[in-house]
């Protein structure tokens, strides 16, 4: 998704902006640009922008591009194709204003028509250009008032950063639905839409709230509402190292992040398990025992992989807590005018904490008086702040678009929630302790699966040759299959479809053939016989099989047959099976994509955090 950077201070802006933009590349984008205010008083901003990568932009920059105030942008096309003209920054007719914008202006068509009627010549297809003209045409005296004036005419979402030749000592920024973080440096100030672009310069940051604006000067920043009344924002120091955002010795961020899963799992559990009472302590939920006991139903909301992990979590919660629990795609939830029940606990799951669909679902629930807690990775993110309570996942920065370690911590977050909810109801101390022992063993067991990486490479290469694949599973295994198919398709671009094993006969079996492999999730659980039966049906039609299973599972005469391979994962408590079954699927997707020569960290058309609907 689009990215914003900006800086003002004593250093030359262009190199800082390019470095910042390269740190945002993982978010997904198709063009990039920067604007810098030259040192000569009153000079209009100089702008260079290009469709393509940040390195194309760097190649296009003139040798001399001096200036200590600038903004930059990576664009992910929404209004109009990826062209030089549509790339940001955009200017007004005078060329004295430069604007970068994340988000979508819903009334762009009406604003553009009004501007054209007023004789303005528009030079791009974008919604952002309208905003630049509105700022340029505002009769207000200060840059702050001009920007506020323009925003009062705009409907939609925005994170913006604005330069103006008449106000060369400042950058004005504003947020409504698209994240912006202010970075406080030594005699310089930064802004970025993602922490990754700031950490090299500073770890003292302030998150702008929705509806807030700020002015950055070389010496500091002030925040205020759109009516220009002041707000109080205190920067916080983040305990994070810039190296956490580097791939280090690994070939890719995805590989690094998969191998960070054991450590991430330990962090999310750390200090939250209580063996004495066989429960979990999640103080951040802000719910006492009485309120926890009053919960009669759990509804989990997330998008994409977070939704699939939500499904794993809902199954786990229903099994342990014995109350109805289900998961729903947050992107659909709001649009069916959902009934919000006072005794339902709504749980929003998100790595970035900025996924707009999940954020809007949270707002819808709260607007209707429901209680929503968040399982969120990014500290201070919009979803974390909007929820009534929640827990941080402590997965550490996740840079690769394909989520891995954050998902593992989401599942464990659900397990912790299940323990806390279960132990105020009928979950026994013994069962609580059984679960805790299982959870404590997981980091080591995840490592065991990761250690088998090389054995999976030949299988991944074989799967990569297929144009189309099925991933199948039942009950606990079905969301695992969905997540496996998701990971495979998003980075290898192969068609991968998840199905309940039980539904195979009701349609998809027609597609099974030697050209269509199936990855089957077959844990040693109560459904194992039925699952193995389905494998025979596939094998009888010549369908190649990769069975992700436990050592104890006997595949009968399928064992060792050509076209049938098995991957054994360690046994855990049955409720925790999904997470260990998921890890080999990440490795298969990764090695399939690598074998195909694809950039696993930047899959085509996808973005790390989806901040537009
Ligand atoms: C898939 C993936 C996406 C995200 C989804 C939600 O690997 O990463 O499907 O899971 O976009 O993102 P967050 O968790 O940031 O809300």
Coordinates of C-alpha atoms and ligand atoms in Angstrom, one line a residue:
X1 CA 0.0 0.0 0.0
X2 CA 1.1 3.6 -0.4
X3 CA 3.9 4.9 1.8
X4 CA 4.9 8.4 3.1
X5 CA 8.2 9.8 4.3
X6 CA 9.2 13.3 5.1
X7 CA 12.0 15.1 6.9
X8 CA 13.0 18.6 7.9
X9 CA 16.3 19.6 9.7
X10 CA 20.0 20.1 9.0
X11 CA 20.7 17.2 6.6
X12 CA 20.1 17.1 2.9
X13 CA 16.6 15.7 2.5
X14 CA 16.9 13.7 -0.8
X15 CA 19.1 10.9 0.4
X16 CA 17.1 10.6 3.6
X17 CA 13.9 10.4 1.6
X18 CA 15.2 7.8 -0.8
X19 CA 16.5 5.7 2.1
X20 CA 13.1 6.0 3.8
X21 CA 11.2 5.0 0.6
X22 CA 13.4 2.0 0.1
X23 CA 12.5 0.9 3.7
X24 CA 8.8 1.1 2.6
X25 CA 9.3 -1.0 -0.5
X26 CA 8.0 -4.1 1.2
X27 CA 4.5 -2.4 1.5
X28 CA 4.0 -2.9 -2.2
X29 CA 3.9 0.0 -4.7
X30 CA 4.2 0.7 -8.4
X31 CA 5.6 4.3 -8.5
X32 CA 7.6 6.6 -6.3
X33 CA 8.5 10.3 -6.0
X34 CA 10.0 13.0 -3.8
X35 CA 9.6 16.8 -3.5
X36 CA 12.3 19.0 -1.9
X37 CA 12.2 22.7 -1.1
X38 CA 15.4 24.2 -2.5
X39 CA 17.5 26.5 -0.2
X40 CA 16.9 29.7 -2.1
X41 CA 14.1 31.6 -0.3
X42 CA 10.7 31.3 -1.9
X43 CA 11.6 28.6 -4.4
X44 CA 8.9 26.2 -5.5
X45 CA 9.4 22.6 -4.5
X46 CA 11.4 20.5 -7.0
X47 CA 9.8 17.2 -7.8
X48 CA 11.0 14.0 -9.4
X49 CA 8.6 11.1 -9.7
X50 CA 8.6 7.9 -11.7
X51 CA 6.5 4.8 -12.3
X52 CA 8.6 1.8 -11.2
X53 CA 10.9 1.1 -8.3
X54 CA 12.6 3.4 -5.9
X55 CA 15.9 2.7 -7.7
X56 CA 14.4 4.1 -10.9
X57 CA 13.5 7.2 -9.0
X58 CA 17.1 7.4 -7.6
X59 CA 18.5 7.0 -11.1
X60 CA 16.3 9.9 -12.4
X61 CA 17.3 12.4 -9.7
X62 CA 19.6 15.2 -10.9
X63 CA 23.1 15.3 -9.3
X64 CA 22.3 18.5 -7.4
X65 CA 19.0 18.2 -5.6
X66 CA 19.7 20.3 -2.6
X67 CA 17.2 21.2 0.2
X68 CA 16.7 20.3 3.8
X69 CA 12.9 19.9 3.8
X70 CA 11.2 17.2 1.7
X71 CA 8.5 14.6 1.4
X72 CA 8.4 11.3 -0.5
X73 CA 5.9 8.7 -1.5
X74 CA 5.5 5.2 -2.8
X75 CA 2.2 4.8 -4.7
X76 CA 0.0 1.8 -5.1
X77 CA -2.4 2.7 -7.9
X78 CA -6.0 3.3 -7.0
X79 CA -7.2 6.3 -9.1
X80 CA -5.5 5.9 -12.4
X81 CA -2.8 3.6 -13.7
X82 CA 0.9 3.6 -12.5
X83 CA 2.3 6.4 -14.6
X84 CA 4.8 9.2 -13.9
X85 CA 2.0 11.7 -14.0
X86 CA -0.1 9.8 -11.4
X87 CA 2.9 9.3 -9.1
X88 CA 3.0 11.5 -6.0
X89 CA 3.9 14.3 -5.0
X90 CA 1.1 16.3 -6.6
X91 CA 1.1 20.1 -6.9
X92 CA -1.4 22.8 -7.3
X93 CA -1.6 25.0 -10.5
X94 CA 1.1 27.4 -9.2
X95 CA 3.5 24.5 -8.4
X96 CA 4.2 26.0 -5.0
X97 CA 2.4 23.3 -3.0
X98 CA 3.5 19.6 -2.9
X99 CA 1.3 16.9 -1.4
X100 CA 1.8 13.2 -0.8
X101 CA -1.3 11.2 0.2
X102 CA -2.2 7.8 1.4
X103 CA -5.8 6.7 1.5
X104 CA -8.8 7.4 -0.8
X105 CA -10.7 10.6 -1.3
X106 CA -14.3 9.4 -1.8
X107 CA -15.7 12.6 -3.3
X108 CA -12.7 13.0 -5.7
X109 CA -14.8 13.0 -8.8
X110 CA -17.0 15.8 -7.5
X111 CA -14.0 17.8 -6.4
X112 CA -12.2 17.3 -9.7
X113 CA -15.3 18.4 -11.6
X114 CA -15.6 21.5 -9.4
X115 CA -12.0 22.4 -10.0
X116 CA -12.3 21.9 -13.8
X117 CA -15.4 24.1 -13.9
X118 CA -13.3 26.7 -12.1
X119 CA -10.8 26.6 -14.9
X120 CA -8.2 24.4 -13.3
X121 CA -6.3 22.1 -15.6
X122 CA -5.8 18.8 -14.0
X123 CA -2.6 16.9 -15.0
X124 CA -3.2 13.5 -13.4
X125 CA -6.1 11.0 -12.9
X126 CA -5.6 11.0 -9.1
X127 CA -7.8 12.0 -6.2
X128 CA -4.7 13.6 -4.5
X129 CA -4.2 16.2 -7.1
X130 CA -7.6 17.7 -6.2
X131 CA -6.4 18.1 -2.6
X132 CA -3.2 19.9 -3.8
X133 CA -5.3 22.4 -5.7
X134 CA -7.7 22.9 -2.8
X135 CA -4.7 23.7 -0.6
X136 CA -3.2 26.0 -3.2
X137 CA -6.5 27.8 -3.7
X138 CA -7.3 28.3 0.0
X139 CA -7.4 32.0 1.0
X140 CA -6.3 31.1 4.6
X141 CA -3.2 32.8 5.9
X142 CA -1.2 29.9 7.4
X143 CA -0.3 26.6 5.9
X144 CA -2.0 24.9 8.8
X145 CA -5.3 26.7 8.0
X146 CA -5.0 26.1 4.3
X147 CA -4.6 22.4 4.8
X148 CA -7.5 22.3 7.3
X149 CA -9.6 24.3 4.9
X150 CA -9.0 21.9 2.1
X151 CA -9.6 18.9 4.3
X152 CA -12.9 20.2 5.3
X153 CA -14.1 19.7 1.7
X154 CA -12.8 16.2 1.5
X155 CA -14.6 12.9 2.3
X156 CA -12.6 9.8 2.7
X157 CA -9.4 8.6 4.3
X158 CA -6.0 10.3 4.4
X159 CA -2.5 10.5 5.7
X160 CA -0.9 13.5 4.0
X161 CA 2.3 15.5 4.2
X162 CA 2.4 19.0 2.6
X163 CA 5.1 21.4 1.6
X164 CA 4.6 24.9 0.5
X165 CA 7.1 27.4 -1.0
X166 CA 5.7 30.2 1.1
X167 CA 6.2 28.3 4.4
X168 CA 9.6 26.7 3.9
X169 CA 10.3 26.1 7.6
X170 CA 7.6 23.5 8.0
X171 CA 5.8 20.3 6.9
X172 CA 2.1 20.0 7.7
X173 CA 0.7 16.5 8.1
X174 CA -2.8 15.2 8.8
X175 CA -4.3 11.8 9.5
X176 CA -7.7 10.3 9.0
X177 CA -7.7 6.6 8.6
X178 CA -4.1 6.2 7.2
X179 CA -1.3 6.0 9.7
X180 CA 1.4 8.6 10.2
X181 CA 4.1 8.5 12.8
X182 CA 6.3 11.4 13.8
X183 CA 9.9 10.7 14.5
X184 CA 11.8 13.1 16.8
X185 CA 15.5 13.4 15.9
X186 CA 18.4 15.6 16.9
X187 CA 17.6 19.0 15.4
X188 CA 15.5 17.3 12.8
X189 CA 12.0 15.8 12.5
X190 CA 10.8 12.9 10.5
X191 CA 7.4 11.6 9.4
X192 CA 6.5 8.2 8.0
X193 CA 3.6 6.0 7.5
X194 CA 5.5 3.0 8.8
X195 CA 8.0 2.6 11.6
X196 CA 10.4 0.8 9.3
X197 CA 11.2 4.1 7.6
X198 CA 12.0 5.9 10.9
X199 CA 14.0 3.5 13.0
X200 CA 17.4 4.3 11.3
X201 CA 17.0 7.9 12.5
X202 CA 15.1 7.8 15.7
X203 CA 13.1 5.5 18.0
X204 CA 11.4 8.4 19.7
X205 CA 8.0 8.6 18.1
X206 CA 4.5 10.0 18.3
X207 CA 1.5 8.4 16.6
X208 CA -0.9 10.9 15.1
X209 CA -4.5 10.1 15.9
X210 CA -7.4 10.1 13.5
X211 CA -8.6 13.7 12.9
X212 CA -5.3 15.1 14.1
X213 CA -2.9 17.3 12.3
X214 CA 0.7 18.3 13.1
X215 CA 3.3 20.9 12.1
X216 CA 6.9 19.7 11.9
X217 CA 9.8 22.2 12.0
X218 CA 13.5 21.5 12.4
X219 CA 13.2 22.1 16.2
X220 CA 10.1 20.1 17.1
X221 CA 6.4 19.5 16.4
X222 CA 3.0 20.6 17.5
X223 CA -0.3 18.7 17.1
X224 CA -3.8 20.0 16.8
X225 CA -7.3 19.1 15.6
X226 CA -8.7 20.1 12.2
X227 CA -10.2 23.2 13.8
X228 CA -6.6 24.1 14.8
X229 CA -7.2 23.7 18.6
X230 CA -4.2 22.2 20.2
X231 CA -3.9 18.5 21.3
X232 CA -1.4 17.1 23.7
X233 CA 0.9 14.4 22.2
X234 CA 3.9 13.1 24.1
X235 CA 6.5 11.2 22.1
X236 CA 7.4 7.7 23.5
X237 CA 10.7 5.9 23.2
X238 CA 10.4 2.5 21.5
X239 CA 12.7 -0.3 22.6
X240 CA 13.5 -1.5 19.1
X241 CA 16.7 -1.8 17.1
X242 CA 17.0 -0.8 13.5
X243 CA 18.5 -4.2 12.8
X244 CA 15.1 -5.7 13.6
X245 CA 14.0 -4.3 10.2
X246 CA 17.0 -5.9 8.3
X247 CA 17.0 -9.3 6.7
X248 CA 20.5 -9.8 8.1
X249 CA 22.0 -13.2 7.0
X250 CA 18.8 -14.4 5.4
X251 CA 18.0 -14.3 1.7
X252 CA 14.6 -12.7 2.4
X253 CA 12.5 -11.2 5.2
X254 CA 10.0 -14.1 4.9
X255 CA 12.7 -16.7 5.6
X256 CA 14.0 -14.7 8.5
X257 CA 10.6 -14.2 10.0
X258 CA 9.7 -17.9 9.7
X259 CA 12.8 -18.7 11.6
X260 CA 12.0 -16.1 14.2
X261 CA 8.8 -18.0 15.1
X262 CA 10.2 -19.9 18.1
X263 CA 11.4 -16.7 19.7
X264 CA 8.1 -14.8 18.8
X265 CA 6.1 -17.7 20.4
X266 CA 8.1 -17.4 23.6
X267 CA 7.6 -13.7 23.7
X268 CA 3.8 -13.8 23.3
X269 CA 3.5 -16.4 26.1
X270 CA 6.1 -14.8 28.4
X271 CA 4.7 -13.7 31.8
X272 CA 1.1 -14.6 30.8
X273 CA 0.9 -18.2 31.9
X274 CA -0.1 -19.2 35.4
X275 CA 0.6 -22.9 36.1
X276 CA -0.7 -22.8 39.6
X277 CA -4.2 -22.0 38.6
X278 CA -3.9 -23.5 35.1
X279 CA -4.9 -20.2 33.5
X280 CA -3.6 -17.1 31.6
X281 CA -3.3 -13.6 32.8
X282 CA -4.2 -11.0 30.2
X283 CA -4.5 -7.8 32.2
X284 CA -4.6 -5.8 29.0
X285 CA -8.1 -7.1 28.2
X286 CA -9.4 -4.9 31.0
X287 CA -12.0 -7.5 32.1
X288 CA -12.5 -8.7 35.6
X289 CA -13.7 -12.3 36.5
X290 CA -17.3 -11.3 36.5
X291 CA -17.2 -9.7 33.1
X292 CA -15.2 -12.6 31.7
X293 CA -17.7 -15.0 33.0
X294 CA -20.6 -13.0 31.4
X295 CA -19.2 -13.7 27.9
X296 CA -21.6 -16.1 26.2
X297 CA -20.1 -16.1 22.7
X298 CA -16.9 -15.1 20.9
X299 CA -16.7 -13.6 17.5
X300 CA -13.3 -13.1 15.9
X301 CA -12.7 -10.7 13.1
X302 CA -9.7 -10.3 10.8
X303 CA -8.7 -10.2 7.2
X304 CA -6.9 -12.6 5.0
X305 CA -4.5 -14.8 6.9
X306 CA -5.5 -13.1 10.2
X307 CA -9.1 -14.3 9.4
X308 CA -7.9 -17.9 8.9
X309 CA -5.9 -17.8 12.1
X310 CA -9.1 -16.4 13.7
X311 CA -10.9 -19.5 12.5
X312 CA -8.2 -21.7 14.1
X313 CA -8.6 -19.6 17.3
X314 CA -12.4 -19.8 17.2
X315 CA -12.3 -23.6 17.0
X316 CA -9.9 -23.8 19.9
X317 CA -12.0 -21.4 22.0
X318 CA -15.2 -23.3 21.4
X319 CA -13.5 -26.6 22.2
X320 CA -11.9 -25.3 25.5
X321 CA -14.4 -22.8 26.7
X322 CA -17.6 -24.6 25.6
X323 CA -19.3 -21.4 24.3
X324 CA -20.0 -20.7 20.7
X325 CA -17.1 -19.1 18.8
X326 CA -16.6 -18.3 15.2
X327 CA -14.6 -16.1 12.9
X328 CA -15.7 -13.8 10.1
X329 CA -13.8 -11.8 7.5
X330 CA -13.8 -8.3 8.9
X331 CA -14.1 -7.0 5.3
X332 CA -17.6 -8.4 5.0
X333 CA -18.8 -8.0 8.6
X334 CA -19.8 -4.3 8.5
X335 CA -21.8 -4.6 5.3
X336 CA -24.3 -7.1 6.6
X337 CA -25.5 -4.8 9.3
X338 CA -24.5 -7.3 12.0
X339 CA -26.5 -7.8 15.2
X340 CA -24.1 -6.8 18.0
X341 CA -24.8 -8.7 21.2
X342 CA -23.9 -7.4 24.7
X343 CA -22.7 -10.8 25.9
X344 CA -20.5 -11.5 22.9
X345 CA -16.8 -10.8 23.1
X346 CA -15.6 -9.4 19.8
X347 CA -11.9 -10.0 19.0
X348 CA -10.1 -8.1 16.3
X349 CA -6.9 -9.7 15.0
X350 CA -4.3 -7.8 13.1
X351 CA -0.6 -7.7 12.6
X352 CA -0.4 -4.2 11.4
X353 CA -3.2 -2.8 13.5
X354 CA -4.0 -0.6 10.5
X355 CA -6.1 -2.9 8.2
X356 CA -8.9 -0.5 7.4
X357 CA -11.6 -3.3 7.1
X358 CA -10.7 -4.6 10.5
X359 CA -10.6 -1.1 11.9
X360 CA -14.0 -0.2 10.5
X361 CA -15.4 -3.5 11.9
X362 CA -14.1 -2.5 15.4
X363 CA -15.7 1.0 15.0
X364 CA -19.0 -0.6 13.9
X365 CA -19.1 -2.9 17.0
X366 CA -18.2 -0.1 19.4
X367 CA -20.7 2.3 17.8
X368 CA -23.4 -0.3 18.5
X369 CA -22.2 -0.7 22.1
X370 CA -20.3 -4.0 21.8
X371 CA -17.1 -4.8 23.6
X372 CA -14.1 -5.5 21.3
X373 CA -10.6 -6.5 22.3
X374 CA -7.6 -6.6 20.0
X375 CA -4.9 -9.1 19.3
X376 CA -2.5 -6.8 17.6
X377 CA 1.2 -6.8 16.8
X378 CA 2.1 -3.2 16.1
X379 CA 2.2 -1.1 19.3
X380 CA 0.2 2.1 19.2
X381 CA -1.5 1.2 15.9
X382 CA -5.1 2.4 15.1
X383 CA -6.8 -0.9 15.9
X384 CA -4.9 -1.3 19.2
X385 CA -6.0 2.2 20.2
X386 CA -9.6 1.8 19.1
X387 CA -10.3 -1.4 21.0
X388 CA -11.7 -1.6 24.6
X389 CA -8.7 -3.6 25.6
X390 CA -6.4 -6.2 24.2
X391 CA -3.0 -7.9 24.2
X392 CA 0.1 -7.1 22.1
X393 CA 1.5 -10.1 20.2
X394 CA 5.2 -9.1 20.5
X395 CA 6.1 -10.9 17.3
X396 CA 8.5 -8.1 16.5
X397 CA 8.6 -6.2 13.2
X398 CA 7.2 -8.2 10.3
X399 CA 8.4 -6.9 7.0
X400 CA 7.5 -9.6 4.4
X401 CA 4.1 -9.2 2.9
X402 CA 3.3 -12.8 3.6
X403 CA 2.6 -13.0 7.3
X404 CA 4.2 -15.9 9.2
X405 CA 5.5 -15.1 12.7
X406 CA 2.7 -12.7 13.4
X407 CA 0.2 -15.4 12.6
X408 CA 1.8 -17.8 15.0
X409 CA 1.5 -15.3 17.8
X410 CA -2.1 -14.6 16.8
X411 CA -2.9 -18.3 17.3
X412 CA -1.1 -18.3 20.7
X413 CA -3.0 -15.1 21.6
X414 CA -6.2 -17.0 21.0
X415 CA -5.0 -19.9 23.1
X416 CA -4.2 -17.5 26.0
X417 CA -7.7 -16.0 25.6
X418 CA -9.2 -19.5 25.6
X419 CA -7.4 -20.3 28.9
X420 CA -8.6 -17.1 30.5
X421 CA -12.2 -17.5 29.4
X422 CA -12.2 -21.3 30.0
X423 CA -10.9 -21.1 33.5
X424 CA -13.7 -18.8 34.8
X425 CA -16.1 -21.4 33.3
X426 CA -15.8 -25.1 33.2
X427 CA -12.3 -25.7 32.1
X428 CA -10.6 -27.7 34.8
X429 CA -7.3 -26.8 36.4
X430 CA -5.9 -30.1 35.1
X431 CA -7.0 -29.2 31.5
X432 CA -5.6 -25.7 31.9
X433 CA -2.3 -27.1 33.0
X434 CA -2.3 -29.6 30.1
X435 CA -2.7 -26.7 27.7
X436 CA 0.0 -24.7 29.4
X437 CA 2.5 -27.5 29.2
X438 CA 1.5 -27.8 25.5
X439 CA 2.0 -24.1 24.9
X440 CA 5.4 -24.1 26.7
X441 CA 6.7 -26.9 24.5
X442 CA 5.6 -25.2 21.3
X443 CA 8.6 -22.9 20.7
X444 CA 10.9 -26.0 20.7
X445 CA 8.5 -28.0 18.5
X446 CA 8.2 -25.1 16.0
X447 CA 12.0 -25.1 15.8
X448 CA 11.9 -28.9 15.1
X449 CA 9.7 -28.3 12.1
X450 CA 11.9 -25.5 10.9
X451 CA 14.9 -27.7 11.2
X452 CA 13.4 -30.1 8.7
X453 CA 13.3 -27.3 6.1
X454 CA 15.7 -29.0 3.6
X455 CA 13.7 -32.2 3.5
X456 CA 10.7 -30.1 2.2
X457 CA 12.6 -28.4 -0.6
X458 CA 12.1 -31.3 -3.2
X459 CA 8.4 -31.5 -2.4
X460 CA 8.0 -27.7 -2.8
X461 CA 9.7 -27.8 -6.1
X462 CA 7.3 -30.6 -7.3
X463 CA 4.3 -28.6 -6.1
X464 CA 5.6 -25.5 -7.9
X465 CA 5.4 -27.3 -11.2
X466 CA 1.6 -27.6 -10.9
X467 CA -0.7 -24.9 -12.3
X468 CA -3.3 -25.7 -9.8
X469 CA -3.4 -27.3 -6.3
X470 CA -5.9 -28.3 -3.6
X471 CA -5.3 -27.8 0.2
X472 CA -7.7 -29.9 2.2
X473 CA -8.5 -30.3 5.9
X474 CA -11.3 -30.8 8.4
X475 CA -12.4 -29.0 11.5
X476 CA -9.1 -27.9 13.1
X477 CA -7.3 -28.7 9.9
X478 CA -9.6 -26.7 7.6
X479 CA -8.3 -23.2 8.5
X480 CA -4.8 -24.7 8.3
X481 CA -5.6 -25.7 4.7
X482 CA -7.0 -22.2 4.0
X483 CA -3.9 -20.5 5.3
X484 CA -1.7 -23.0 3.4
X485 CA -3.4 -22.3 0.2
X486 CA -3.3 -18.5 0.9
X487 CA 0.5 -18.6 1.5
X488 CA 1.1 -20.7 -1.6
X489 CA -1.0 -18.6 -4.0
X490 CA 0.2 -15.2 -2.8
X491 CA 3.9 -15.8 -3.3
X492 CA 4.0 -18.6 -6.0
X493 CA 1.1 -17.3 -8.1
X494 CA -0.1 -20.8 -8.5
X495 CA -3.9 -21.4 -8.2
X496 CA -4.3 -23.0 -4.7
X497 CA -7.7 -23.7 -3.4
X498 CA -8.7 -24.8 0.1
X499 CA -11.6 -27.2 0.7
X500 CA -13.0 -29.1 3.6
X501 CA -12.0 -32.7 3.0
X502 CA -15.6 -33.7 3.7
X503 CA -16.7 -31.5 0.8
X504 CA -14.4 -33.1 -1.8
X505 CA -17.0 -35.5 -3.0
X506 CA -19.5 -32.7 -3.4
X507 CA -17.8 -31.2 -6.4
X508 CA -14.0 -30.6 -6.5
X509 CA -13.2 -34.3 -6.8
X510 CA -14.0 -33.8 -10.5
X511 CA -10.8 -31.8 -10.9
X512 CA -8.5 -34.3 -9.3
X513 CA -6.0 -35.7 -11.8
X514 CA -2.2 -36.4 -12.0
X515 CA -1.7 -32.7 -12.9
X516 CA -3.5 -31.4 -9.7
X517 CA -1.7 -32.2 -6.4
X518 CA -3.4 -32.1 -3.1
X519 CA -1.8 -31.0 0.2
X520 CA -3.8 -32.8 2.9
X521 CA -3.9 -31.9 6.6
X522 CA -4.3 -35.2 8.5
X523 CA -3.6 -34.9 12.2
X524 CA -3.8 -37.9 14.5
X525 CA -7.2 -36.8 15.8
X526 CA -10.7 -38.2 16.0
X527 CA -11.2 -37.7 12.2
X528 CA -8.0 -39.5 11.1
X529 CA -9.8 -42.5 9.6
X530 CA -12.2 -40.4 7.5
X531 CA -9.3 -38.2 6.4
X532 CA -7.2 -41.2 5.3
X533 CA -10.3 -42.5 3.4
X534 CA -10.4 -39.3 1.4
X535 CA -6.7 -39.7 0.6
X536 CA -7.5 -43.0 -1.0
X537 CA -10.2 -41.4 -3.1
X538 CA -7.7 -38.8 -4.4
X539 CA -5.0 -41.4 -5.0
X540 CA -7.4 -43.6 -6.9
X541 CA -7.8 -40.8 -9.4
X542 CA -4.1 -40.4 -9.8
X543 CA -3.9 -37.2 -7.7
X544 CA -0.5 -36.6 -6.2
X545 CA -0.5 -36.1 -2.4
X546 CA 1.5 -34.3 0.2
X547 CA 0.2 -35.4 3.6
X548 CA 1.0 -33.1 6.5
X549 CA 0.4 -35.4 9.5
X550 CA 1.8 -37.0 12.7
X551 CA 4.2 -39.9 12.9
X552 CA 1.5 -42.0 14.5
X553 CA -0.8 -41.8 11.4
X554 CA -0.8 -44.9 9.3
X555 CA -1.5 -44.2 5.6
X556 CA -1.9 -47.9 4.9
X557 CA -1.1 -49.0 1.4
X558 CA -0.6 -45.3 0.4
X559 CA 2.6 -45.4 2.4
X560 CA 5.7 -45.1 0.1
X561 CA 3.5 -45.1 -3.1
X562 CA 4.7 -43.0 -6.0
X563 CA 3.2 -39.6 -5.9
X564 CA 2.5 -39.8 -2.2
X565 CA 4.7 -37.9 0.3
X566 CA 4.3 -37.3 4.0
X567 CA 5.5 -34.5 6.3
X568 CA 5.4 -35.4 9.9
X569 CA 5.1 -32.7 12.6
X570 CA 5.6 -33.2 16.3
X571 CA 2.6 -34.1 18.4
X572 CA 1.1 -31.5 20.7
X573 CA -2.2 -31.1 22.6
X574 CA -4.9 -31.7 19.9
X575 CA -6.3 -28.2 20.4
X576 CA -2.9 -26.7 19.5
X577 CA -2.3 -28.9 16.4
X578 CA -3.2 -26.2 13.9
X579 CA -0.1 -24.1 14.5
X580 CA 2.4 -26.9 14.1
X581 CA 0.6 -28.1 11.0
X582 CA 0.8 -24.6 9.5
X583 CA 4.6 -24.3 9.7
X584 CA 5.5 -26.8 6.9
X585 CA 3.0 -25.1 4.7
X586 CA 4.9 -21.8 5.0
X587 CA 8.1 -23.6 4.1
X588 CA 6.5 -25.3 1.1
X589 CA 5.1 -21.9 -0.2
X590 CA 8.4 -20.2 0.4
X591 CA 10.5 -22.9 -1.5
X592 CA 8.0 -23.2 -4.3
X593 CA 8.2 -19.4 -4.9
X594 CA 12.0 -19.4 -4.6
X595 CA 12.2 -22.3 -7.1
X596 CA 10.1 -20.3 -9.5
X597 CA 12.5 -17.4 -9.1
X598 CA 9.9 -15.0 -7.6
X599 CA 10.5 -12.2 -5.1
X600 CA 8.9 -13.8 -2.0
X601 CA 9.0 -10.5 0.0
X602 CA 7.2 -8.4 -2.6
X603 CA 4.4 -10.5 -4.2
X604 CA 2.8 -8.8 -7.2
X605 CA -0.3 -6.7 -6.5
X606 CA -0.1 -7.2 -2.8
X607 CA 0.7 -4.8 0.1
X608 CA 1.8 -5.3 3.6
X609 CA -0.9 -3.3 5.3
X610 CA -4.1 -2.7 3.5
X611 CA -5.2 0.8 4.6
X612 CA -7.9 1.3 1.9
X613 CA -11.2 -0.5 1.6
Ligands
LIG1 C1 -1.2 -13.0 4.1 C2 -1.3 -11.7 4.7 C3 -2.6 -11.0 4.6 C4 -2.9 -10.3 6.0 C5 -4.1 -9.4 6.0 C6 -4.4 -8.8 7.3 O1 0.0 -13.6 4.3 O2 -0.4 -11.3 5.2 O3 -3.7 -11.8 4.3 O4 -3.0 -11.3 7.0 O5 -3.9 -8.4 5.0 O6 -3.4 -8.0 7.7 P1 -3.2 -7.5 9.2 O7 -2.9 -8.7 10.0 O8 -2.1 -6.5 9.2 O9 -4.5 -6.9 9.6

